[in-house]
């Protein structure tokens, strides 16, 4: 479980422990990681913690070796670590783009590359869980890098699901709306190589958007709800998990697909 020290990753790890699974928590925030491992062990969980930066492929490979050494065959991987950084497409700093893409997209890819050959080789089947977002379904509230990364994770999950079905390896992609976690404090885990975290002027459009998003995040659902819905989806081998009823997000998805289908119909008419 990447990003297992906080929020959705911690709640999902707890649910997996309660379901009797052995879990490795991999996280960049080591003191939170130690705390999370201790909390799950106190519940009787067989849990191992490993410090890991998912943006670094070698670090994820080292985490996978820890998992193989600790527990032997691994059957489930949860590529959940994620960060957000705001700003419209031409405001967001390039190093912020790189950070968000490296963690949210490359981090998922690194997890798949480190574990999938092992799951394929043991041949006992398994499940890959990727945490995307409702921002991977619509234009994403101005969080351009975040939306781009999450669109890619949805796409990668869809492709993997088709490719791995015949091997008995399931894929689930989680697309939550707002969940009460520390995602709006993502800057706490921003490595120096991406430059410092910057807080927008509170009176600027980006600053106002950020304040609004913090409010929505704090009014979001409990991560334990996301965990319970995800566990059910894994058991039922479902690809998509939408944790929120949809509302205006559903309308945006409908509008997007209606426009895409209309454009395809137009192309079909042109070719006849
Ligand atoms: P969180 O901030 O509470 O937890 C994220 C975890 O990822 C933290 O433990 C953090 O230390 C870890 N992390 C950050 N960078 C890392 C790195 N480079 N390597 C390893 N670990 C790293 O936030 P939350 O909300 O629990 O985030 C989990 C996932 O859920 C993310 O992928 C996020 O994008 C996604 N999500 C969150 C939503 C929300 O409203 N909270 C909504 C939709 C998706």
PDB file of C-alpha atoms and ligand atoms in Angstrom:
ATOM      1  CA  UNK A   1       0.000   0.000   0.000  1.00  0.00           C
ATOM      2  CA  UNK A   2       1.660   3.206  -1.113  1.00  0.00           C
ATOM      3  CA  UNK A   3       0.634   6.316   0.794  1.00  0.00           C
ATOM      4  CA  UNK A   4      -0.458   3.987   3.595  1.00  0.00           C
ATOM      5  CA  UNK A   5       0.448   6.339   6.438  1.00  0.00           C
ATOM      6  CA  UNK A   6      -2.516   8.680   6.044  1.00  0.00           C
ATOM      7  CA  UNK A   7      -6.047   9.189   4.771  1.00  0.00           C
ATOM      8  CA  UNK A   8      -7.438   6.743   2.229  1.00  0.00           C
ATOM      9  CA  UNK A   9      -4.307   4.548   2.221  1.00  0.00           C
ATOM     10  CA  UNK A  10      -4.382   4.120   5.988  1.00  0.00           C
ATOM     11  CA  UNK A  11      -8.138   3.427   6.030  1.00  0.00           C
ATOM     12  CA  UNK A  12      -7.816   0.870   3.240  1.00  0.00           C
ATOM     13  CA  UNK A  13      -4.860  -0.790   4.995  1.00  0.00           C
ATOM     14  CA  UNK A  14      -6.945  -1.036   8.155  1.00  0.00           C
ATOM     15  CA  UNK A  15      -9.809  -2.627   6.200  1.00  0.00           C
ATOM     16  CA  UNK A  16      -7.382  -5.123   4.614  1.00  0.00           C
ATOM     17  CA  UNK A  17      -5.899  -5.983   8.027  1.00  0.00           C
ATOM     18  CA  UNK A  18      -9.407  -6.519   9.391  1.00  0.00           C
ATOM     19  CA  UNK A  19     -10.071  -8.812   6.416  1.00  0.00           C
ATOM     20  CA  UNK A  20      -7.072 -10.912   7.529  1.00  0.00           C
ATOM     21  CA  UNK A  21      -4.472  -9.739   5.020  1.00  0.00           C
ATOM     22  CA  UNK A  22      -0.818  -9.066   5.774  1.00  0.00           C
ATOM     23  CA  UNK A  23      -0.001  -5.541   4.654  1.00  0.00           C
ATOM     24  CA  UNK A  24       3.142  -3.576   3.792  1.00  0.00           C
ATOM     25  CA  UNK A  25       2.721   0.175   4.197  1.00  0.00           C
ATOM     26  CA  UNK A  26       5.045   2.208   1.972  1.00  0.00           C
ATOM     27  CA  UNK A  27       5.215   5.959   2.521  1.00  0.00           C
ATOM     28  CA  UNK A  28       7.517   8.939   2.189  1.00  0.00           C
ATOM     29  CA  UNK A  29       6.472  10.445   5.532  1.00  0.00           C
ATOM     30  CA  UNK A  30       8.396   8.259   7.966  1.00  0.00           C
ATOM     31  CA  UNK A  31       7.085   9.440  11.340  1.00  0.00           C
ATOM     32  CA  UNK A  32       3.477   9.102  10.141  1.00  0.00           C
ATOM     33  CA  UNK A  33       4.426   5.695   8.726  1.00  0.00           C
ATOM     34  CA  UNK A  34       5.790   4.506  12.094  1.00  0.00           C
ATOM     35  CA  UNK A  35       2.629   5.716  13.791  1.00  0.00           C
ATOM     36  CA  UNK A  36       0.392   3.961  11.227  1.00  0.00           C
ATOM     37  CA  UNK A  37       2.286   0.656  11.487  1.00  0.00           C
ATOM     38  CA  UNK A  38       2.035   0.766  15.282  1.00  0.00           C
ATOM     39  CA  UNK A  39      -1.706   1.514  15.149  1.00  0.00           C
ATOM     40  CA  UNK A  40      -2.399  -1.418  12.808  1.00  0.00           C
ATOM     41  CA  UNK A  41      -0.219  -3.798  14.834  1.00  0.00           C
ATOM     42  CA  UNK A  42      -2.206  -2.850  17.931  1.00  0.00           C
ATOM     43  CA  UNK A  43      -5.286  -4.081  16.069  1.00  0.00           C
ATOM     44  CA  UNK A  44      -3.549  -7.450  15.609  1.00  0.00           C
ATOM     45  CA  UNK A  45      -2.410  -6.741  12.060  1.00  0.00           C
ATOM     46  CA  UNK A  46       0.633  -8.404  10.533  1.00  0.00           C
ATOM     47  CA  UNK A  47       2.087  -5.208   9.130  1.00  0.00           C
ATOM     48  CA  UNK A  48       5.456  -4.043   7.858  1.00  0.00           C
ATOM     49  CA  UNK A  49       6.429  -0.432   7.147  1.00  0.00           C
ATOM     50  CA  UNK A  50       8.876   0.704   4.492  1.00  0.00           C
ATOM     51  CA  UNK A  51      10.068   4.192   3.659  1.00  0.00           C
ATOM     52  CA  UNK A  52       9.464   4.792  -0.039  1.00  0.00           C
ATOM     53  CA  UNK A  53       9.235   7.623  -2.532  1.00  0.00           C
ATOM     54  CA  UNK A  54       6.953   6.384  -5.327  1.00  0.00           C
ATOM     55  CA  UNK A  55       8.352   9.018  -7.700  1.00  0.00           C
ATOM     56  CA  UNK A  56      11.667   7.123  -7.583  1.00  0.00           C
ATOM     57  CA  UNK A  57      11.521   3.785  -9.442  1.00  0.00           C
ATOM     58  CA  UNK A  58      14.455   2.331  -7.466  1.00  0.00           C
ATOM     59  CA  UNK A  59      12.807   3.218  -4.179  1.00  0.00           C
ATOM     60  CA  UNK A  60       9.658   1.322  -5.237  1.00  0.00           C
ATOM     61  CA  UNK A  61      11.750  -1.692  -6.306  1.00  0.00           C
ATOM     62  CA  UNK A  62      13.395  -1.660  -2.836  1.00  0.00           C
ATOM     63  CA  UNK A  63       9.938  -1.506  -1.228  1.00  0.00           C
ATOM     64  CA  UNK A  64       8.823  -4.493  -3.327  1.00  0.00           C
ATOM     65  CA  UNK A  65      11.871  -6.465  -2.145  1.00  0.00           C
ATOM     66  CA  UNK A  66      10.917  -5.688   1.447  1.00  0.00           C
ATOM     67  CA  UNK A  67       7.426  -7.031   0.738  1.00  0.00           C
ATOM     68  CA  UNK A  68       8.693 -10.236  -0.911  1.00  0.00           C
ATOM     69  CA  UNK A  69      11.164 -10.854   1.944  1.00  0.00           C
ATOM     70  CA  UNK A  70       8.570 -10.182   4.629  1.00  0.00           C
ATOM     71  CA  UNK A  71       5.615 -12.094   3.218  1.00  0.00           C
ATOM     72  CA  UNK A  72       6.667 -14.136   0.162  1.00  0.00           C
ATOM     73  CA  UNK A  73       4.069 -14.050  -2.594  1.00  0.00           C
ATOM     74  CA  UNK A  74       2.299 -10.715  -2.953  1.00  0.00           C
ATOM     75  CA  UNK A  75      -1.255 -10.850  -4.313  1.00  0.00           C
ATOM     76  CA  UNK A  76      -2.491  -7.287  -4.077  1.00  0.00           C
ATOM     77  CA  UNK A  77      -0.875  -3.950  -4.751  1.00  0.00           C
ATOM     78  CA  UNK A  78      -2.500  -0.612  -3.975  1.00  0.00           C
ATOM     79  CA  UNK A  79      -0.953   2.309  -5.845  1.00  0.00           C
ATOM     80  CA  UNK A  80      -2.530   4.975  -3.720  1.00  0.00           C
ATOM     81  CA  UNK A  81       0.082   7.637  -2.853  1.00  0.00           C
ATOM     82  CA  UNK A  82      -0.890  10.972  -4.343  1.00  0.00           C
ATOM     83  CA  UNK A  83      -0.369  14.700  -4.044  1.00  0.00           C
ATOM     84  CA  UNK A  84      -2.190  17.777  -5.269  1.00  0.00           C
ATOM     85  CA  UNK A  85      -0.939  21.176  -6.284  1.00  0.00           C
ATOM     86  CA  UNK A  86      -3.131  23.878  -7.697  1.00  0.00           C
ATOM     87  CA  UNK A  87      -3.259  26.579 -10.265  1.00  0.00           C
ATOM     88  CA  UNK A  88      -4.666  26.922 -13.734  1.00  0.00           C
ATOM     89  CA  UNK A  89      -2.801  25.365 -16.624  1.00  0.00           C
ATOM     90  CA  UNK A  90      -0.599  28.413 -17.304  1.00  0.00           C
ATOM     91  CA  UNK A  91      -0.135  29.400 -13.636  1.00  0.00           C
ATOM     92  CA  UNK A  92       1.103  26.171 -12.182  1.00  0.00           C
ATOM     93  CA  UNK A  93       4.907  26.024 -11.944  1.00  0.00           C
ATOM     94  CA  UNK A  94       6.697  23.470 -14.112  1.00  0.00           C
ATOM     95  CA  UNK A  95       8.344  21.863 -11.088  1.00  0.00           C
ATOM     96  CA  UNK A  96       4.867  21.455  -9.574  1.00  0.00           C
ATOM     97  CA  UNK A  97       3.698  19.712 -12.766  1.00  0.00           C
ATOM     98  CA  UNK A  98       6.688  17.372 -12.553  1.00  0.00           C
ATOM     99  CA  UNK A  99       6.074  16.617  -8.879  1.00  0.00           C
ATOM    100  CA  UNK A 100       2.368  15.839  -9.361  1.00  0.00           C
ATOM    101  CA  UNK A 101       2.973  13.742 -12.486  1.00  0.00           C
ATOM    102  CA  UNK A 102       5.931  11.928 -10.901  1.00  0.00           C
ATOM    103  CA  UNK A 103       3.969  10.933  -7.791  1.00  0.00           C
ATOM    104  CA  UNK A 104       0.437  10.446  -9.136  1.00  0.00           C
ATOM    105  CA  UNK A 105       1.203   8.893 -12.528  1.00  0.00           C
ATOM    106  CA  UNK A 106       4.800   7.633 -12.524  1.00  0.00           C
ATOM    107  CA  UNK A 107       4.288   6.387  -8.953  1.00  0.00           C
ATOM    108  CA  UNK A 108       1.472   4.114 -10.146  1.00  0.00           C
ATOM    109  CA  UNK A 109       3.573   2.937 -13.081  1.00  0.00           C
ATOM    110  CA  UNK A 110       6.548   2.223 -10.779  1.00  0.00           C
ATOM    111  CA  UNK A 111       4.310   0.132  -8.530  1.00  0.00           C
ATOM    112  CA  UNK A 112       2.992  -1.887 -11.451  1.00  0.00           C
ATOM    113  CA  UNK A 113       6.472  -2.458 -12.901  1.00  0.00           C
ATOM    114  CA  UNK A 114       7.869  -3.538  -9.527  1.00  0.00           C
ATOM    115  CA  UNK A 115       5.096  -6.020  -8.670  1.00  0.00           C
ATOM    116  CA  UNK A 116       3.302  -7.214 -11.793  1.00  0.00           C
ATOM    117  CA  UNK A 117       6.090  -9.535 -13.057  1.00  0.00           C
ATOM    118  CA  UNK A 118       6.097 -11.181  -9.592  1.00  0.00           C
ATOM    119  CA  UNK A 119       2.298 -11.642  -9.571  1.00  0.00           C
ATOM    120  CA  UNK A 120       2.376 -12.996 -13.123  1.00  0.00           C
ATOM    121  CA  UNK A 121       5.212 -15.382 -12.217  1.00  0.00           C
ATOM    122  CA  UNK A 122       3.620 -16.933  -9.120  1.00  0.00           C
ATOM    123  CA  UNK A 123       0.477 -17.530 -11.142  1.00  0.00           C
ATOM    124  CA  UNK A 124      -1.866 -17.470  -8.128  1.00  0.00           C
ATOM    125  CA  UNK A 125      -3.822 -14.467  -9.397  1.00  0.00           C
ATOM    126  CA  UNK A 126      -4.094 -11.140  -7.677  1.00  0.00           C
ATOM    127  CA  UNK A 127      -5.515  -7.656  -7.734  1.00  0.00           C
ATOM    128  CA  UNK A 128      -4.204  -4.194  -8.578  1.00  0.00           C
ATOM    129  CA  UNK A 129      -5.876  -1.206  -6.956  1.00  0.00           C
ATOM    130  CA  UNK A 130      -5.072   2.252  -8.307  1.00  0.00           C
ATOM    131  CA  UNK A 131      -6.317   5.397  -6.614  1.00  0.00           C
ATOM    132  CA  UNK A 132      -7.418   7.916  -9.252  1.00  0.00           C
ATOM    133  CA  UNK A 133     -10.107  10.520  -8.514  1.00  0.00           C
ATOM    134  CA  UNK A 134     -13.313  12.017  -9.802  1.00  0.00           C
ATOM    135  CA  UNK A 135     -10.803  14.513 -11.250  1.00  0.00           C
ATOM    136  CA  UNK A 136      -9.852  11.687 -13.618  1.00  0.00           C
ATOM    137  CA  UNK A 137     -13.362  11.827 -15.064  1.00  0.00           C
ATOM    138  CA  UNK A 138     -13.987  15.541 -15.570  1.00  0.00           C
ATOM    139  CA  UNK A 139     -12.026  18.702 -16.191  1.00  0.00           C
ATOM    140  CA  UNK A 140     -11.054  18.866 -12.560  1.00  0.00           C
ATOM    141  CA  UNK A 141     -11.733  22.169 -10.842  1.00  0.00           C
ATOM    142  CA  UNK A 142      -8.700  23.913 -12.342  1.00  0.00           C
ATOM    143  CA  UNK A 143      -6.239  21.405 -10.856  1.00  0.00           C
ATOM    144  CA  UNK A 144      -4.690  20.789 -14.254  1.00  0.00           C
ATOM    145  CA  UNK A 145      -1.677  18.669 -13.322  1.00  0.00           C
ATOM    146  CA  UNK A 146      -3.757  16.735 -10.823  1.00  0.00           C
ATOM    147  CA  UNK A 147      -6.534  16.053 -13.362  1.00  0.00           C
ATOM    148  CA  UNK A 148      -4.060  15.089 -16.074  1.00  0.00           C
ATOM    149  CA  UNK A 149      -2.389  12.589 -13.744  1.00  0.00           C
ATOM    150  CA  UNK A 150      -5.695  11.089 -12.640  1.00  0.00           C
ATOM    151  CA  UNK A 151      -7.076  10.820 -16.213  1.00  0.00           C
ATOM    152  CA  UNK A 152      -3.931   8.861 -17.015  1.00  0.00           C
ATOM    153  CA  UNK A 153      -4.384   6.552 -14.018  1.00  0.00           C
ATOM    154  CA  UNK A 154      -7.965   5.779 -15.097  1.00  0.00           C
ATOM    155  CA  UNK A 155      -6.768   5.043 -18.619  1.00  0.00           C
ATOM    156  CA  UNK A 156      -3.878   2.877 -17.402  1.00  0.00           C
ATOM    157  CA  UNK A 157      -6.249   0.915 -15.146  1.00  0.00           C
ATOM    158  CA  UNK A 158      -8.724   0.302 -17.968  1.00  0.00           C
ATOM    159  CA  UNK A 159      -5.950  -0.992 -20.217  1.00  0.00           C
ATOM    160  CA  UNK A 160      -4.511  -3.196 -17.488  1.00  0.00           C
ATOM    161  CA  UNK A 161      -7.914  -4.662 -16.638  1.00  0.00           C
ATOM    162  CA  UNK A 162      -8.362  -5.859 -20.214  1.00  0.00           C
ATOM    163  CA  UNK A 163      -4.795  -7.154 -20.459  1.00  0.00           C
ATOM    164  CA  UNK A 164      -4.729  -9.013 -17.141  1.00  0.00           C
ATOM    165  CA  UNK A 165      -8.223 -10.501 -17.074  1.00  0.00           C
ATOM    166  CA  UNK A 166      -7.189 -13.842 -18.552  1.00  0.00           C
ATOM    167  CA  UNK A 167      -4.433 -14.183 -15.918  1.00  0.00           C
ATOM    168  CA  UNK A 168      -6.879 -13.933 -13.026  1.00  0.00           C
ATOM    169  CA  UNK A 169      -5.485 -10.553 -12.021  1.00  0.00           C
ATOM    170  CA  UNK A 170      -8.238  -8.036 -11.321  1.00  0.00           C
ATOM    171  CA  UNK A 171      -7.968  -4.265 -11.480  1.00  0.00           C
ATOM    172  CA  UNK A 172      -9.916  -1.679  -9.504  1.00  0.00           C
ATOM    173  CA  UNK A 173      -9.609   2.067  -9.976  1.00  0.00           C
ATOM    174  CA  UNK A 174     -10.931   4.259  -7.171  1.00  0.00           C
ATOM    175  CA  UNK A 175     -12.499   7.571  -8.242  1.00  0.00           C
ATOM    176  CA  UNK A 176     -13.514   9.436  -5.091  1.00  0.00           C
ATOM    177  CA  UNK A 177     -14.952  12.911  -4.795  1.00  0.00           C
ATOM    178  CA  UNK A 178     -13.961  14.849  -1.674  1.00  0.00           C
ATOM    179  CA  UNK A 179     -12.617  12.753   1.203  1.00  0.00           C
ATOM    180  CA  UNK A 180     -11.603  14.164   4.608  1.00  0.00           C
ATOM    181  CA  UNK A 181      -7.812  13.550   4.524  1.00  0.00           C
ATOM    182  CA  UNK A 182      -4.576  15.554   4.505  1.00  0.00           C
ATOM    183  CA  UNK A 183      -4.434  15.822   0.677  1.00  0.00           C
ATOM    184  CA  UNK A 184      -4.743  19.623   0.871  1.00  0.00           C
ATOM    185  CA  UNK A 185      -1.499  19.610   2.908  1.00  0.00           C
ATOM    186  CA  UNK A 186       0.371  17.660   0.237  1.00  0.00           C
ATOM    187  CA  UNK A 187       3.239  20.185   0.291  1.00  0.00           C
ATOM    188  CA  UNK A 188       4.427  18.549   3.524  1.00  0.00           C
ATOM    189  CA  UNK A 189       5.854  15.724   1.395  1.00  0.00           C
ATOM    190  CA  UNK A 190       7.318  17.715  -1.474  1.00  0.00           C
ATOM    191  CA  UNK A 191      10.982  16.772  -1.946  1.00  0.00           C
ATOM    192  CA  UNK A 192      13.446  19.677  -2.354  1.00  0.00           C
ATOM    193  CA  UNK A 193      14.265  18.604  -5.917  1.00  0.00           C
ATOM    194  CA  UNK A 194      10.848  19.966  -7.002  1.00  0.00           C
ATOM    195  CA  UNK A 195      11.444  23.387  -5.435  1.00  0.00           C
ATOM    196  CA  UNK A 196       9.538  24.699  -2.459  1.00  0.00           C
ATOM    197  CA  UNK A 197       5.765  24.454  -2.031  1.00  0.00           C
ATOM    198  CA  UNK A 198       4.122  27.792  -2.810  1.00  0.00           C
ATOM    199  CA  UNK A 199       0.884  29.039  -1.327  1.00  0.00           C
ATOM    200  CA  UNK A 200      -1.042  31.328  -3.693  1.00  0.00           C
ATOM    201  CA  UNK A 201      -2.043  34.832  -2.606  1.00  0.00           C
ATOM    202  CA  UNK A 202      -5.376  34.284  -0.782  1.00  0.00           C
ATOM    203  CA  UNK A 203      -6.961  37.100  -2.841  1.00  0.00           C
ATOM    204  CA  UNK A 204      -5.909  35.682  -6.223  1.00  0.00           C
ATOM    205  CA  UNK A 205      -8.256  33.374  -8.194  1.00  0.00           C
ATOM    206  CA  UNK A 206      -5.970  30.416  -7.360  1.00  0.00           C
ATOM    207  CA  UNK A 207      -5.940  31.399  -3.658  1.00  0.00           C
ATOM    208  CA  UNK A 208      -9.744  31.605  -3.586  1.00  0.00           C
ATOM    209  CA  UNK A 209     -10.052  28.264  -5.379  1.00  0.00           C
ATOM    210  CA  UNK A 210      -7.663  26.680  -2.875  1.00  0.00           C
ATOM    211  CA  UNK A 211      -9.659  28.014   0.107  1.00  0.00           C
ATOM    212  CA  UNK A 212     -12.861  26.637  -1.455  1.00  0.00           C
ATOM    213  CA  UNK A 213     -11.260  23.239  -2.059  1.00  0.00           C
ATOM    214  CA  UNK A 214     -10.003  23.055   1.543  1.00  0.00           C
ATOM    215  CA  UNK A 215     -13.578  23.660   2.714  1.00  0.00           C
ATOM    216  CA  UNK A 216     -14.963  20.979   0.389  1.00  0.00           C
ATOM    217  CA  UNK A 217     -12.241  18.546   1.453  1.00  0.00           C
ATOM    218  CA  UNK A 218     -13.016  19.033   5.130  1.00  0.00           C
ATOM    219  CA  UNK A 219     -16.713  18.455   4.404  1.00  0.00           C
ATOM    220  CA  UNK A 220     -15.861  15.293   2.473  1.00  0.00           C
ATOM    221  CA  UNK A 221     -16.674  11.705   3.346  1.00  0.00           C
ATOM    222  CA  UNK A 222     -14.743   9.607   5.845  1.00  0.00           C
ATOM    223  CA  UNK A 223     -11.814   7.655   4.329  1.00  0.00           C
ATOM    224  CA  UNK A 224     -13.235   4.555   6.032  1.00  0.00           C
ATOM    225  CA  UNK A 225     -16.240   4.810   3.652  1.00  0.00           C
ATOM    226  CA  UNK A 226     -13.872   4.761   0.667  1.00  0.00           C
ATOM    227  CA  UNK A 227     -12.061   1.766   2.150  1.00  0.00           C
ATOM    228  CA  UNK A 228     -15.288  -0.205   2.711  1.00  0.00           C
ATOM    229  CA  UNK A 229     -16.523   0.465  -0.830  1.00  0.00           C
ATOM    230  CA  UNK A 230     -13.136  -0.446  -2.284  1.00  0.00           C
ATOM    231  CA  UNK A 231     -12.919  -3.736  -0.383  1.00  0.00           C
ATOM    232  CA  UNK A 232     -16.373  -4.677  -1.684  1.00  0.00           C
ATOM    233  CA  UNK A 233     -15.351  -3.800  -5.257  1.00  0.00           C
ATOM    234  CA  UNK A 234     -12.185  -5.910  -4.971  1.00  0.00           C
ATOM    235  CA  UNK A 235     -14.210  -8.868  -3.717  1.00  0.00           C
ATOM    236  CA  UNK A 236     -16.671  -8.428  -6.613  1.00  0.00           C
ATOM    237  CA  UNK A 237     -13.808  -7.803  -9.073  1.00  0.00           C
ATOM    238  CA  UNK A 238     -15.266  -4.469 -10.221  1.00  0.00           C
ATOM    239  CA  UNK A 239     -13.142  -2.037 -12.213  1.00  0.00           C
ATOM    240  CA  UNK A 240     -14.606   1.307 -11.143  1.00  0.00           C
ATOM    241  CA  UNK A 241     -15.335   2.562  -7.648  1.00  0.00           C
ATOM    242  CA  UNK A 242     -17.298   5.809  -7.473  1.00  0.00           C
ATOM    243  CA  UNK A 243     -17.617   6.684  -3.828  1.00  0.00           C
ATOM    244  CA  UNK A 244     -19.919   9.675  -4.281  1.00  0.00           C
ATOM    245  CA  UNK A 245     -23.391   9.795  -5.840  1.00  0.00           C
ATOM    246  CA  UNK A 246     -22.198  11.981  -8.699  1.00  0.00           C
ATOM    247  CA  UNK A 247     -24.458  15.010  -8.882  1.00  0.00           C
ATOM    248  CA  UNK A 248     -22.911  17.707 -11.047  1.00  0.00           C
ATOM    249  CA  UNK A 249     -19.868  15.486 -11.682  1.00  0.00           C
ATOM    250  CA  UNK A 250     -22.210  12.994 -13.350  1.00  0.00           C
ATOM    251  CA  UNK A 251     -23.620  15.755 -15.535  1.00  0.00           C
ATOM    252  CA  UNK A 252     -20.081  16.752 -16.581  1.00  0.00           C
ATOM    253  CA  UNK A 253     -19.253  13.135 -17.480  1.00  0.00           C
ATOM    254  CA  UNK A 254     -22.479  12.832 -19.489  1.00  0.00           C
ATOM    255  CA  UNK A 255     -21.793  16.097 -21.313  1.00  0.00           C
ATOM    256  CA  UNK A 256     -18.244  15.012 -22.106  1.00  0.00           C
ATOM    257  CA  UNK A 257     -19.241  11.630 -23.517  1.00  0.00           C
ATOM    258  CA  UNK A 258     -22.205  13.102 -25.395  1.00  0.00           C
ATOM    259  CA  UNK A 259     -19.874  15.619 -27.058  1.00  0.00           C
ATOM    260  CA  UNK A 260     -17.329  12.890 -27.885  1.00  0.00           C
ATOM    261  CA  UNK A 261     -19.993  10.603 -29.384  1.00  0.00           C
ATOM    262  CA  UNK A 262     -21.465  13.501 -31.371  1.00  0.00           C
ATOM    263  CA  UNK A 263     -18.014  14.286 -32.810  1.00  0.00           C
ATOM    264  CA  UNK A 264     -17.533  10.613 -33.706  1.00  0.00           C
ATOM    265  CA  UNK A 265     -20.971  10.509 -35.360  1.00  0.00           C
ATOM    266  CA  UNK A 266     -19.961  13.531 -37.397  1.00  0.00           C
ATOM    267  CA  UNK A 267     -16.786  11.752 -38.509  1.00  0.00           C
ATOM    268  CA  UNK A 268     -18.842   8.657 -39.412  1.00  0.00           C
ATOM    269  CA  UNK A 269     -21.253  10.776 -41.505  1.00  0.00           C
ATOM    270  CA  UNK A 270     -18.314  12.445 -43.273  1.00  0.00           C
ATOM    271  CA  UNK A 271     -16.886   9.063 -44.301  1.00  0.00           C
ATOM    272  CA  UNK A 272     -20.161   7.724 -45.822  1.00  0.00           C
TER     273      UNK A 272
HETATM  274  P1  LIG B   1      -3.210  12.101   2.365  1.00  0.00           P
HETATM  275  O1  LIG B   1      -2.307  13.265   2.169  1.00  0.00           O
HETATM  276  O2  LIG B   1      -3.956  11.988   3.627  1.00  0.00           O
HETATM  277  O3  LIG B   1      -2.418  10.739   2.093  1.00  0.00           O
HETATM  278  C1  LIG B   1      -1.504  10.616   1.019  1.00  0.00           C
HETATM  279  C2  LIG B   1      -0.339   9.734   1.464  1.00  0.00           C
HETATM  280  O4  LIG B   1       0.589   9.624   0.381  1.00  0.00           O
HETATM  281  C3  LIG B   1       0.420  10.322   2.643  1.00  0.00           C
HETATM  282  O5  LIG B   1       0.653   9.341   3.630  1.00  0.00           O
HETATM  283  C4  LIG B   1       1.713  10.806   2.019  1.00  0.00           C
HETATM  284  O6  LIG B   1       2.809  10.805   2.942  1.00  0.00           O
HETATM  285  C5  LIG B   1       1.896   9.795   0.897  1.00  0.00           C
HETATM  286  N1  LIG B   1       2.811  10.277  -0.137  1.00  0.00           N
HETATM  287  C6  LIG B   1       2.874  11.497  -0.714  1.00  0.00           C
HETATM  288  N2  LIG B   1       3.882  11.552  -1.598  1.00  0.00           N
HETATM  289  C7  LIG B   1       4.460  10.329  -1.602  1.00  0.00           C
HETATM  290  C8  LIG B   1       5.554   9.773  -2.307  1.00  0.00           C
HETATM  291  N3  LIG B   1       6.265  10.494  -3.203  1.00  0.00           N
HETATM  292  N4  LIG B   1       5.873   8.478  -2.077  1.00  0.00           N
HETATM  293  C9  LIG B   1       5.190   7.741  -1.164  1.00  0.00           C
HETATM  294  N5  LIG B   1       4.160   8.230  -0.445  1.00  0.00           N
HETATM  295  C10 LIG B   1       3.798   9.515  -0.659  1.00  0.00           C
HETATM  296  O7  LIG B   1      -4.226  12.160   1.127  1.00  0.00           O
HETATM  297  P2  LIG B   1      -5.349  11.114   0.608  1.00  0.00           P
HETATM  298  O8  LIG B   1      -6.517  11.933   0.259  1.00  0.00           O
HETATM  299  O9  LIG B   1      -5.497   9.981   1.526  1.00  0.00           O
HETATM  300  O10 LIG B   1      -4.672  10.648  -0.752  1.00  0.00           O
HETATM  301  C11 LIG B   1      -4.639   9.275  -1.163  1.00  0.00           C
HETATM  302  C12 LIG B   1      -5.009   9.197  -2.629  1.00  0.00           C
HETATM  303  O11 LIG B   1      -6.379   9.547  -2.779  1.00  0.00           O
HETATM  304  C13 LIG B   1      -4.224  10.151  -3.534  1.00  0.00           C
HETATM  305  O12 LIG B   1      -3.848   9.459  -4.723  1.00  0.00           O
HETATM  306  C14 LIG B   1      -5.230  11.232  -3.849  1.00  0.00           C
HETATM  307  O13 LIG B   1      -4.948  11.875  -5.070  1.00  0.00           O
HETATM  308  C15 LIG B   1      -6.514  10.411  -3.894  1.00  0.00           C
HETATM  309  N6  LIG B   1      -7.750  11.177  -3.784  1.00  0.00           N
HETATM  310  C16 LIG B   1      -8.032  11.916  -2.667  1.00  0.00           C
HETATM  311  C17 LIG B   1      -9.220  12.622  -2.587  1.00  0.00           C
HETATM  312  C18 LIG B   1      -9.560  13.457  -1.402  1.00  0.00           C
HETATM  313  O14 LIG B   1     -10.536  14.252  -1.465  1.00  0.00           O
HETATM  314  N7  LIG B   1      -8.860  13.326  -0.281  1.00  0.00           N
HETATM  315  C19 LIG B   1     -10.211  12.578  -3.673  1.00  0.00           C
HETATM  316  C20 LIG B   1      -9.815  11.750  -4.784  1.00  0.00           C
HETATM  317  C21 LIG B   1      -8.639  11.068  -4.825  1.00  0.00           C
END
